[in-house]
Amino acid sequence: MVAVEGLLRAAGGPAGVGGVLEWLGARLDAQVAVVGGRGGGPVEVEEATAGFPSAARAGLQELAPRVVGGRLASAATTTGGGEGGAGSWWLRLERIGPRPPHRVLVVAAERAPDRAESAVASQVCGVLDLLFRARETDAARQGYERKARQLRLALFQALMAGDPVLARRMSAGDPAGVLETERARVHLLRCAPGDRDRLAQTYQDPSGFHGRALMVRCPVYDEHLICLIPEGDPAGEPLAGALRELVGANRAYTLGISAVQPLAATAEAYEQARHALAVARTTPDRIAGYEGREPLARLLPPAPAGRWAAGLLRPLDAVPRLAVDITGLALGMPRAGVARFLNLSRTTVGAHVREVESALGMDLHAVRDRAALHLAVALAARRADLPWATDPEPGAGSGPGAAPRLTDLLGTDAARRWARAFWTPLAGAEHHRVRGTLRGWIDANADARRTAQELGLSRTTVTAHLRTAERLLHRDLSASGPGIHDLVHALRISVSSHEADSGHRAQ
C-alpha cells in the first residue's frame, strides 16, 4: 500500500511533480522521469530525478512513442547492456492520464521491479495526472487573464481614438457594460505596479470585465490603473467608492478623477484624470477631481485657427501615417512609453519622430515646438474626423491674411482671457517665486537641473515650486505631460500681452 501521507506531502510541496518523482525514486531505489512527445516527433524528458541515466534516455526512443500514442498502457525493457549485465537498466514505462498524447512515467532501476513496486508506480501515475491537470488549468487561467487584459486594453484604445462603435464591434456582440452608456468618468489610480493585476482581478466578473466599468492596466505608466466608470449608473458607484476607500487605506495611493465626458471623448477624460492625479499628490486625502477650464483650442477663432493648423500640418501629407501617429503619441507621453505601448524599440520610435521633425522643420525635443504642434493637432481635430487632417477650407490657401501666425492667434481677446484665467491661482505676491521658476523652467526646456543652475536655486526648490504650480493650476506639469503645453502658451500670451500693453501706454 502506498504511503499516502508521504506522497501527498511530496505532491503538495513547492516542487510539485519534481517532488513526487524524488519521493518515488527514493521509495523504489531508482531513477524516475516523465517523458512526453507530440506530433509523432521524438519523445523528450520533461522532468527527471538528478541521476536519471543517459543510457535510459537513449533507449526510450523505440518503445516510449507507442505508450505516448496510447497503443500500449505500459511496457518494460532493458537498455545500456545485456539483460541483467553490468551497466544495464531495467525500464518500466507507465502512461499518465486518459487522453493521448500521454505523458509517460519511466522508472529506471538496476534490477527488475517486483509486483509491489510496479503497483506503487501505477498509483503514482494517478497523482501525477492530477498535478499535470492542475498545471494545465492554471496555465489556461493565466492565458484567460492575459487575453482578458488584452481585450480590455483594446476596447479602451478604441475609446481613446473616439470610436465607441468600433469598441462595440470588437467585443463581438457581448459588449462591456460601459460601452452601453453615454457618459463616463476616468478614475486614474496610482498604486504599486504589482497591485494592479490584483486589484483588477478583485473586481473582475466571470465575463472578464468589471460589471459596468472597465479597468485597464496602463501600458505606458507602470503605476497607473485606469478605471472607466459610467456616470449616473448605480452599478458603477460601488467601484468608484471602492477606489476611494483603497486610497484612504493606502498612503502610497493617489486618485485623479476626470469630469463627466461623452464616451467618444474618453481621451479628453483621460487627460483630465492625469491632471487631477498630479494635483492629488499634494492634497491631504490624495484624491482630486478635475477642475480645469475650457481648452485653449476651443476658444480660438475657428476659421483663422484652422487655417494656421492646416498650414503647419500640411507637410505631413508626404509623411507615412505610421510616423505621424507615433509622433502624436509622443506629444503626450515619454518616447520610452510610446515604445512600450506599441511594442517597438525606442530607436524605431525616435526614427519616426525625426521623420516628422524633418518634414515640419521642428525640434520636438523643444517644449515650445511640441506645444505648437500639440495645439495644431487639437485644432485640426475640430475640423475633421482624422486628428491630423490638413485639408484647408475652400479658399483658405489664398488671399491676404489666409495663413495667420501663431502669435496672431495668441493675441486674440479670447486667448488673453484664457491666459488670465490660467494665471489667476498664481496671481498673488506670495507666488512670485513660483511664477519665476515656471518661466525659467520653460526657458530651460523643462530641465529641472538647468533651471536650478540658471536661477541660482536648489533642484529641490525647483521641484517644490513645480508641485505647487500643479496643485494651484490643476495641471500635470511633468516634462512629457500635456499640462506643459498649456503652460508654454500661457507664458507666451502673457509676455505678448505685456509687450502690447506697454506699447499702447508708450503711444
Coordinates of C-alpha atoms in Angstrom, one line a residue:
M1 CA 0.0 0.0 0.0
V2 CA 1.4 3.4 -1.0
A3 CA 2.4 5.6 2.0
V4 CA -0.3 8.2 1.2
E5 CA 0.8 10.8 3.7
G6 CA 4.4 11.0 2.3
L7 CA 3.1 11.0 -1.3
L8 CA 0.6 13.8 -0.6
R9 CA 3.3 15.9 1.1
A10 CA 5.5 15.4 -2.0
A11 CA 2.7 16.3 -4.3
G12 CA 1.6 19.3 -2.3
G13 CA 5.0 20.8 -1.8
P14 CA 6.6 23.6 -3.8
A15 CA 8.4 21.1 -6.0
G16 CA 5.1 19.6 -7.2
V17 CA 5.8 17.0 -9.9
G18 CA 9.5 17.1 -9.1
G19 CA 8.8 16.3 -5.5
V20 CA 6.7 13.3 -6.4
L21 CA 9.5 12.0 -8.7
E22 CA 12.0 12.4 -5.9
W23 CA 9.7 10.6 -3.5
L24 CA 9.1 7.7 -5.9
G25 CA 12.8 7.4 -6.7
A26 CA 13.7 7.2 -3.0
R27 CA 11.0 4.6 -2.3
L28 CA 12.0 2.3 -5.2
D29 CA 15.7 3.0 -5.1
A30 CA 15.5 4.0 -8.8
Q31 CA 15.8 7.0 -11.1
V32 CA 12.5 8.4 -12.3
A33 CA 11.4 10.6 -15.2
V34 CA 8.3 11.9 -17.0
V35 CA 8.6 11.9 -20.8
G36 CA 6.3 13.2 -23.5
G37 CA 6.0 13.8 -27.2
R38 CA 3.7 15.4 -29.7
G39 CA 3.1 15.2 -33.4
G40 CA 5.0 11.9 -33.9
G41 CA 8.4 13.5 -33.0
P42 CA 10.9 12.1 -30.7
V43 CA 10.0 11.8 -27.0
E44 CA 11.6 14.2 -24.7
V45 CA 12.3 14.1 -20.9
E46 CA 10.2 16.8 -19.3
E47 CA 11.2 16.2 -15.7
A48 CA 13.5 13.7 -14.0
T49 CA 15.5 13.0 -10.9
A50 CA 19.0 14.2 -10.9
G51 CA 20.6 10.8 -11.6
F52 CA 18.4 9.7 -14.4
P53 CA 20.8 7.8 -16.7
S54 CA 21.7 9.0 -20.2
A55 CA 21.6 5.4 -21.4
A56 CA 17.9 5.2 -20.4
R57 CA 17.2 8.4 -22.3
A58 CA 18.6 6.9 -25.4
G59 CA 16.7 3.7 -25.0
L60 CA 13.3 5.4 -24.7
Q61 CA 13.0 6.4 -28.4
E62 CA 11.9 2.9 -29.6
L63 CA 9.3 1.9 -27.0
A64 CA 8.1 5.2 -25.5
P65 CA 6.3 6.5 -28.6
R66 CA 3.9 3.6 -28.5
V67 CA 3.0 4.4 -24.9
V68 CA 2.7 8.1 -25.7
G69 CA 0.4 7.4 -28.6
G70 CA -1.8 5.2 -26.5
R71 CA -1.1 1.8 -28.3
L72 CA 0.3 0.5 -25.0
A73 CA -0.7 1.2 -21.4
S74 CA 2.6 0.1 -20.0
A75 CA 5.8 -1.6 -21.1
A76 CA 9.1 -2.8 -19.8
T77 CA 12.6 -3.2 -21.4
T78 CA 16.3 -3.1 -20.6
T79 CA 18.9 -0.8 -22.0
G80 CA 22.6 0.0 -21.7
G81 CA 23.9 -3.5 -21.8
G82 CA 23.0 -7.1 -21.9
E83 CA 20.0 -8.2 -19.9
G84 CA 20.9 -8.1 -16.2
G85 CA 24.5 -7.3 -17.2
A86 CA 26.8 -4.6 -15.8
G87 CA 25.7 -1.1 -16.8
S88 CA 22.2 -2.2 -17.9
W89 CA 19.0 -0.6 -16.7
W90 CA 15.6 -2.1 -16.2
L91 CA 13.0 0.4 -17.6
R92 CA 9.3 0.3 -16.7
L93 CA 7.0 2.7 -18.7
E94 CA 3.5 3.6 -17.5
R95 CA 1.2 6.0 -19.3
I96 CA -0.2 9.0 -17.3
G97 CA -3.8 10.2 -17.8
P98 CA -6.6 9.1 -20.1
R99 CA -6.1 11.4 -23.1
P100 CA -3.4 10.9 -25.8
P101 CA -0.8 12.0 -26.4
H102 CA 0.1 10.7 -23.0
R103 CA 2.9 11.6 -20.7
V104 CA 4.8 8.6 -19.6
L105 CA 6.3 7.7 -16.2
V106 CA 9.6 6.0 -16.6
V107 CA 11.3 4.1 -13.7
A108 CA 14.9 3.2 -14.3
A109 CA 16.4 0.7 -11.9
E110 CA 19.4 -1.6 -11.8
R111 CA 17.2 -4.6 -11.1
A112 CA 13.7 -5.7 -12.2
P113 CA 11.0 -4.2 -10.0
D114 CA 8.7 -6.6 -8.1
R115 CA 4.9 -6.6 -8.3
A116 CA 4.5 -4.3 -5.3
E117 CA 6.9 -1.7 -6.7
S118 CA 5.1 -1.8 -10.0
A119 CA 1.8 -1.1 -8.2
V120 CA 3.3 1.9 -6.4
A121 CA 4.4 3.3 -9.8
S122 CA 1.0 2.8 -11.2
Q123 CA -0.7 4.5 -8.3
V124 CA 1.7 7.5 -8.5
C125 CA 0.6 7.9 -12.2
G126 CA -2.8 8.9 -10.9
V127 CA -1.3 11.6 -8.7
L128 CA 0.9 12.9 -11.5
D129 CA -2.2 13.1 -13.7
L130 CA -3.9 15.3 -11.2
L131 CA -0.8 17.5 -10.9
F132 CA -0.5 18.0 -14.6
R133 CA -4.2 18.7 -14.9
A134 CA -3.8 21.4 -12.2
R135 CA -0.8 22.8 -14.0
E136 CA -2.7 23.0 -17.3
T137 CA -5.8 24.5 -15.6
D138 CA -3.5 27.2 -14.0
A139 CA -1.9 27.9 -17.4
A140 CA -5.4 28.2 -19.0
R141 CA -6.5 30.5 -16.3
Q142 CA -3.4 32.7 -16.8
G143 CA -4.0 32.6 -20.5
Y144 CA -7.6 33.7 -20.0
E145 CA -6.5 36.5 -17.7
R146 CA -3.9 37.7 -20.3
K147 CA -6.4 37.7 -23.1
A148 CA -9.0 39.5 -20.9
R149 CA -6.4 42.2 -20.2
Q150 CA -5.6 42.5 -23.9
L151 CA -9.3 42.8 -24.8
R152 CA -9.9 45.4 -22.2
L153 CA -6.9 47.4 -23.3
A154 CA -8.0 47.1 -27.0
L155 CA -11.5 48.4 -26.1
F156 CA -10.1 51.3 -24.2
Q157 CA -7.7 52.2 -27.1
A158 CA -10.7 52.3 -29.4
L159 CA -12.5 54.6 -27.0
M160 CA -9.3 56.7 -26.8
A161 CA -9.5 57.0 -30.5
G162 CA -13.0 58.4 -30.2
D163 CA -14.8 55.4 -31.7
P164 CA -17.3 53.7 -29.4
V165 CA -18.8 51.9 -32.3
L166 CA -15.5 50.2 -33.1
A167 CA -15.2 49.2 -29.5
R168 CA -18.6 47.6 -29.6
R169 CA -17.7 45.7 -32.7
M170 CA -14.5 44.5 -31.1
S171 CA -16.5 43.0 -28.2
A172 CA -18.1 40.5 -30.7
G173 CA -21.7 41.0 -29.7
D174 CA -21.2 40.9 -25.9
P175 CA -20.1 44.4 -25.1
A176 CA -18.8 45.5 -21.7
G177 CA -21.4 47.5 -19.8
V178 CA -19.5 50.7 -20.1
L179 CA -20.0 50.6 -23.9
E180 CA -23.7 50.8 -23.4
T181 CA -23.6 54.1 -21.5
E182 CA -23.4 57.6 -23.0
R183 CA -21.2 59.4 -20.4
A184 CA -18.4 58.3 -18.1
R185 CA -15.6 59.4 -15.9
V186 CA -12.0 58.2 -15.9
H187 CA -10.7 57.4 -12.4
L188 CA -6.9 57.1 -12.6
L189 CA -5.4 55.2 -9.6
R190 CA -1.7 55.5 -8.9
C191 CA -0.6 52.4 -7.0
A192 CA 2.3 49.9 -6.7
P193 CA 2.8 48.2 -10.1
G194 CA 2.4 44.8 -8.6
D195 CA -1.0 45.8 -7.1
R196 CA -2.7 46.5 -10.5
D197 CA -3.4 42.9 -11.5
R198 CA -4.5 42.0 -8.0
L199 CA -7.0 44.9 -7.9
A200 CA -8.3 44.3 -11.4
Q201 CA -8.9 40.6 -10.5
T202 CA -10.6 41.5 -7.3
Y203 CA -13.3 43.4 -9.1
Q204 CA -13.4 41.3 -12.2
D205 CA -16.6 39.3 -13.0
P206 CA -16.7 36.0 -14.9
S207 CA -17.0 37.8 -18.3
G208 CA -13.6 39.3 -17.8
F209 CA -14.9 42.8 -17.3
H210 CA -15.7 44.8 -14.1
G211 CA -19.5 44.9 -14.1
R212 CA -20.5 48.1 -15.9
A213 CA -17.0 49.5 -15.6
L214 CA -13.7 48.9 -17.4
M215 CA -10.4 48.6 -15.5
V216 CA -7.2 48.7 -17.6
R217 CA -3.6 48.3 -16.6
C218 CA -1.9 51.3 -18.2
P219 CA 0.6 50.1 -20.9
V220 CA 2.8 53.3 -20.5
Y221 CA 3.0 54.2 -16.8
D222 CA 3.7 51.2 -14.6
E223 CA 2.0 52.7 -11.6
H224 CA -1.3 53.6 -13.3
L225 CA -4.6 51.7 -13.2
I226 CA -7.2 53.2 -15.5
C227 CA -10.8 52.8 -14.5
L228 CA -13.6 54.0 -16.9
I229 CA -16.8 54.2 -14.8
P230 CA -20.3 55.1 -16.3
E231 CA -21.8 58.2 -14.9
G232 CA -25.3 58.1 -13.4
D233 CA -25.3 54.3 -13.3
P234 CA -25.8 52.8 -9.8
A235 CA -23.9 49.7 -10.8
G236 CA -20.7 51.8 -11.2
E237 CA -21.0 53.6 -7.8
P238 CA -19.6 50.7 -5.7
L239 CA -16.4 50.6 -7.7
A240 CA -15.9 54.4 -7.5
G241 CA -16.4 54.1 -3.8
A242 CA -14.0 51.2 -3.5
L243 CA -11.3 53.2 -5.3
R244 CA -11.7 56.0 -2.8
E245 CA -11.5 53.5 0.1
L246 CA -8.3 52.0 -1.3
V247 CA -6.7 55.4 -1.3
G248 CA -7.8 56.0 2.2
A249 CA -6.3 52.7 3.4
N250 CA -3.0 53.0 1.4
R251 CA -0.9 56.1 1.9
A252 CA 1.1 55.3 -1.2
Y253 CA -2.0 55.5 -3.4
T254 CA -3.4 58.6 -5.2
L255 CA -6.6 59.0 -7.3
G256 CA -7.4 61.5 -10.1
I257 CA -10.9 61.8 -11.4
S258 CA -12.0 63.4 -14.6
A259 CA -15.1 65.5 -15.3
V260 CA -18.0 63.7 -16.9
Q261 CA -17.4 63.2 -20.6
P262 CA -19.2 61.5 -23.6
L263 CA -17.9 58.1 -24.3
A264 CA -16.4 59.4 -27.5
A265 CA -14.4 61.9 -25.5
T266 CA -12.6 59.3 -23.4
A267 CA -9.2 60.7 -24.5
E268 CA -10.1 64.1 -23.1
A269 CA -11.4 62.4 -19.9
Y270 CA -8.1 60.6 -19.6
E271 CA -6.1 63.8 -19.9
Q272 CA -8.2 65.4 -17.3
A273 CA -7.7 62.5 -14.9
R274 CA -3.9 62.8 -15.5
H275 CA -4.1 66.5 -14.5
A276 CA -6.2 65.6 -11.4
L277 CA -3.8 62.9 -10.4
A278 CA -0.9 65.4 -10.4
V279 CA -3.0 67.6 -8.1
A280 CA -3.9 64.6 -5.8
R281 CA -0.3 64.2 -4.8
T282 CA -0.4 67.4 -2.8
T283 CA -3.9 67.1 -1.3
P284 CA -4.5 65.7 2.3
D285 CA -6.7 62.9 1.2
R286 CA -4.7 62.2 -2.0
I287 CA -7.9 62.4 -4.1
A288 CA -8.6 65.2 -6.6
G289 CA -11.2 65.8 -9.2
Y290 CA -10.5 67.8 -12.4
E291 CA -11.1 71.5 -12.1
G292 CA -9.6 72.7 -15.3
R293 CA -11.2 75.2 -17.7
E294 CA -12.1 75.1 -21.4
P295 CA -9.1 74.1 -23.6
L296 CA -7.4 76.9 -25.5
A297 CA -8.0 75.2 -28.8
R298 CA -11.8 75.5 -28.3
L299 CA -11.6 79.3 -27.6
L300 CA -9.5 80.4 -30.6
P301 CA -11.5 81.8 -33.6
P302 CA -12.2 78.7 -35.7
A303 CA -11.6 79.9 -39.2
P304 CA -8.1 81.5 -38.8
A305 CA -7.0 78.9 -36.2
G306 CA -8.0 76.2 -38.6
R307 CA -6.0 77.8 -41.5
W308 CA -3.0 78.1 -39.2
A309 CA -3.2 74.5 -38.2
A310 CA -3.7 73.3 -41.8
G311 CA -0.7 75.3 -42.9
L312 CA 1.5 73.9 -40.1
L313 CA 0.5 70.3 -40.7
R314 CA 0.3 70.3 -44.5
P315 CA 3.9 68.9 -44.9
L316 CA 2.8 65.8 -43.1
D317 CA 0.8 64.8 -46.2
A318 CA 4.0 63.4 -47.5
V319 CA 4.9 61.5 -44.3
P320 CA 3.8 57.9 -43.7
R321 CA 0.8 57.8 -41.5
L322 CA 2.5 55.5 -39.0
A323 CA 5.2 58.1 -38.3
V324 CA 2.6 60.7 -37.8
D325 CA 0.6 58.6 -35.4
I326 CA 3.6 57.6 -33.4
T327 CA 4.6 61.3 -33.1
G328 CA 1.1 62.2 -32.0
L329 CA 1.5 59.8 -29.1
A330 CA 5.0 61.2 -28.3
L331 CA 3.4 64.6 -27.7
G332 CA 1.7 63.4 -24.6
M333 CA 3.9 60.7 -23.1
P334 CA 7.6 59.8 -22.9
R335 CA 9.1 58.2 -26.0
A336 CA 10.1 55.1 -24.0
G337 CA 6.4 54.8 -23.0
V338 CA 5.4 55.1 -26.7
A339 CA 7.8 52.3 -27.5
R340 CA 6.4 50.1 -24.7
F341 CA 2.8 50.9 -25.7
L342 CA 3.4 49.9 -29.4
N343 CA 5.9 47.1 -28.7
L344 CA 8.6 48.9 -30.7
S345 CA 12.1 49.8 -29.9
R346 CA 13.0 53.3 -28.8
T347 CA 15.2 53.5 -31.8
T348 CA 12.3 52.9 -34.1
V349 CA 10.1 55.4 -32.3
G350 CA 12.9 58.0 -32.5
A351 CA 13.3 57.4 -36.2
H352 CA 9.6 58.0 -36.9
V353 CA 9.6 61.2 -34.8
R354 CA 12.7 62.5 -36.7
E355 CA 10.9 61.9 -40.0
V356 CA 8.0 64.2 -38.8
E357 CA 10.5 66.7 -37.4
S358 CA 12.3 66.9 -40.7
A359 CA 9.0 67.5 -42.6
L360 CA 7.9 70.2 -40.2
G361 CA 11.2 71.8 -39.6
M362 CA 10.7 71.5 -35.9
D363 CA 12.7 70.1 -33.0
L364 CA 10.3 68.1 -30.9
H365 CA 12.7 67.9 -28.0
A366 CA 12.0 71.6 -27.6
V367 CA 8.9 72.2 -25.4
R368 CA 7.8 75.3 -27.4
D369 CA 7.8 73.4 -30.7
R370 CA 6.0 70.5 -29.1
A371 CA 3.4 72.9 -27.7
A372 CA 2.8 74.5 -31.1
L373 CA 2.4 71.1 -32.8
H374 CA 0.1 69.9 -30.0
L375 CA -2.2 72.9 -30.4
A376 CA -2.2 72.4 -34.2
V377 CA -3.3 68.8 -33.8
A378 CA -6.1 69.8 -31.3
L379 CA -7.3 72.5 -33.8
A380 CA -7.3 70.1 -36.7
A381 CA -9.3 67.6 -34.6
R382 CA -12.1 70.2 -34.5
R383 CA -12.3 70.3 -38.3
A384 CA -12.3 66.6 -39.3
D385 CA -12.7 63.1 -38.1
L386 CA -9.0 62.4 -38.5
P387 CA -6.9 64.2 -35.9
W388 CA -4.1 65.1 -38.3
A389 CA -6.3 66.2 -41.2
T390 CA -4.8 69.1 -43.1
D391 CA -7.3 69.8 -45.9
P392 CA -7.9 73.5 -45.7
E393 CA -11.3 75.2 -46.1
P394 CA -12.2 76.4 -49.6
G395 CA -10.2 79.4 -50.3
A396 CA -8.1 79.1 -47.2
G397 CA -4.9 78.9 -49.0
S398 CA -5.2 82.3 -50.8
G399 CA -6.0 85.8 -50.1
P400 CA -4.5 88.3 -47.7
G401 CA -4.1 87.0 -44.1
A402 CA -5.1 83.5 -45.2
A403 CA -2.3 81.9 -43.1
P404 CA -2.2 83.7 -39.7
R405 CA 0.8 83.3 -37.4
L406 CA 0.5 81.6 -34.0
T407 CA 1.4 85.0 -32.5
D408 CA -1.7 86.5 -34.1
L409 CA -3.9 83.7 -32.7
L410 CA -2.5 84.0 -29.2
G411 CA -3.0 87.7 -29.3
T412 CA -6.8 87.5 -29.6
D413 CA -9.0 88.6 -26.8
A414 CA -10.2 85.0 -26.2
A415 CA -6.6 83.8 -25.8
R416 CA -5.8 86.6 -23.5
R417 CA -8.8 85.9 -21.3
W418 CA -7.8 82.2 -21.2
A419 CA -4.3 83.1 -20.1
R420 CA -5.6 85.5 -17.4
A421 CA -7.8 82.7 -16.0
F422 CA -4.9 80.3 -16.3
W423 CA -2.6 82.5 -14.1
T424 CA -5.3 83.6 -11.6
P425 CA -4.4 80.9 -9.0
L426 CA -0.7 82.2 -9.0
A427 CA -1.6 85.9 -9.2
G428 CA -0.8 86.6 -5.5
A429 CA 2.5 88.2 -4.5
E430 CA 3.3 85.1 -2.4
H431 CA 3.6 83.1 -5.6
H432 CA 6.1 85.5 -7.3
R433 CA 8.9 83.0 -6.9
V434 CA 6.8 80.2 -8.3
R435 CA 6.0 82.2 -11.4
G436 CA 9.6 83.0 -11.9
T437 CA 10.6 79.3 -11.6
L438 CA 8.0 78.4 -14.2
R439 CA 9.4 80.9 -16.6
G440 CA 12.9 79.7 -16.0
W441 CA 11.8 76.1 -16.3
I442 CA 10.3 76.6 -19.8
D443 CA 13.4 78.7 -20.8
A444 CA 15.5 75.7 -19.7
N445 CA 13.4 73.4 -21.9
A446 CA 11.7 71.8 -18.8
D447 CA 15.1 70.7 -17.4
A448 CA 14.9 71.0 -13.6
R449 CA 18.7 70.8 -13.2
R450 CA 19.4 73.6 -15.7
T451 CA 16.6 75.6 -14.2
A452 CA 18.2 75.3 -10.8
Q453 CA 21.6 76.3 -12.2
E454 CA 20.3 79.3 -14.1
L455 CA 18.1 80.6 -11.4
G456 CA 20.5 80.0 -8.6
L457 CA 18.1 77.7 -6.8
S458 CA 18.4 74.1 -5.5
R459 CA 16.9 71.4 -7.5
T460 CA 14.6 70.6 -4.5
T461 CA 13.3 74.1 -4.6
V462 CA 12.6 74.0 -8.3
T463 CA 10.7 70.7 -7.8
A464 CA 8.7 72.1 -4.9
H465 CA 7.7 75.1 -7.0
L466 CA 6.5 72.8 -9.8
R467 CA 4.5 70.8 -7.4
T468 CA 2.9 74.0 -6.0
A469 CA 2.1 75.1 -9.5
E470 CA 0.5 71.7 -10.4
R471 CA -1.7 71.9 -7.3
L472 CA -2.9 75.5 -7.9
L473 CA -3.1 75.4 -11.7
H474 CA -4.7 71.9 -11.8
R475 CA -2.3 70.8 -14.5
D476 CA 0.1 67.8 -14.8
L477 CA 3.5 69.6 -15.3
S478 CA 5.6 66.6 -16.0
A479 CA 8.1 67.3 -18.8
S480 CA 6.2 64.8 -21.1
G481 CA 2.7 65.6 -19.8
P482 CA 0.0 67.7 -21.6
G483 CA -0.1 70.4 -19.0
I484 CA 3.3 71.7 -20.1
H485 CA 1.8 72.8 -23.4
D486 CA -0.8 75.0 -21.7
L487 CA 2.0 76.5 -19.6
V488 CA 4.0 77.3 -22.7
H489 CA 1.1 79.1 -24.4
A490 CA 0.0 80.9 -21.2
L491 CA 3.6 82.3 -20.8
R492 CA 3.7 83.3 -24.4
I493 CA 0.4 85.0 -24.3
S494 CA 1.3 86.8 -21.0
V495 CA 4.6 88.1 -22.5
S496 CA 2.9 89.2 -25.7
S497 CA 0.1 90.9 -23.8
H498 CA 2.6 92.7 -21.5
E499 CA 4.6 93.9 -24.5
A500 CA 1.4 95.1 -26.3
D501 CA 0.1 96.9 -23.2
S502 CA 3.5 98.6 -22.8
G503 CA 3.4 99.7 -26.4
H504 CA -0.1 101.2 -26.0
R505 CA 0.9 103.1 -22.9
A506 CA 4.0 104.4 -24.6
Q507 CA 1.9 105.7 -27.5

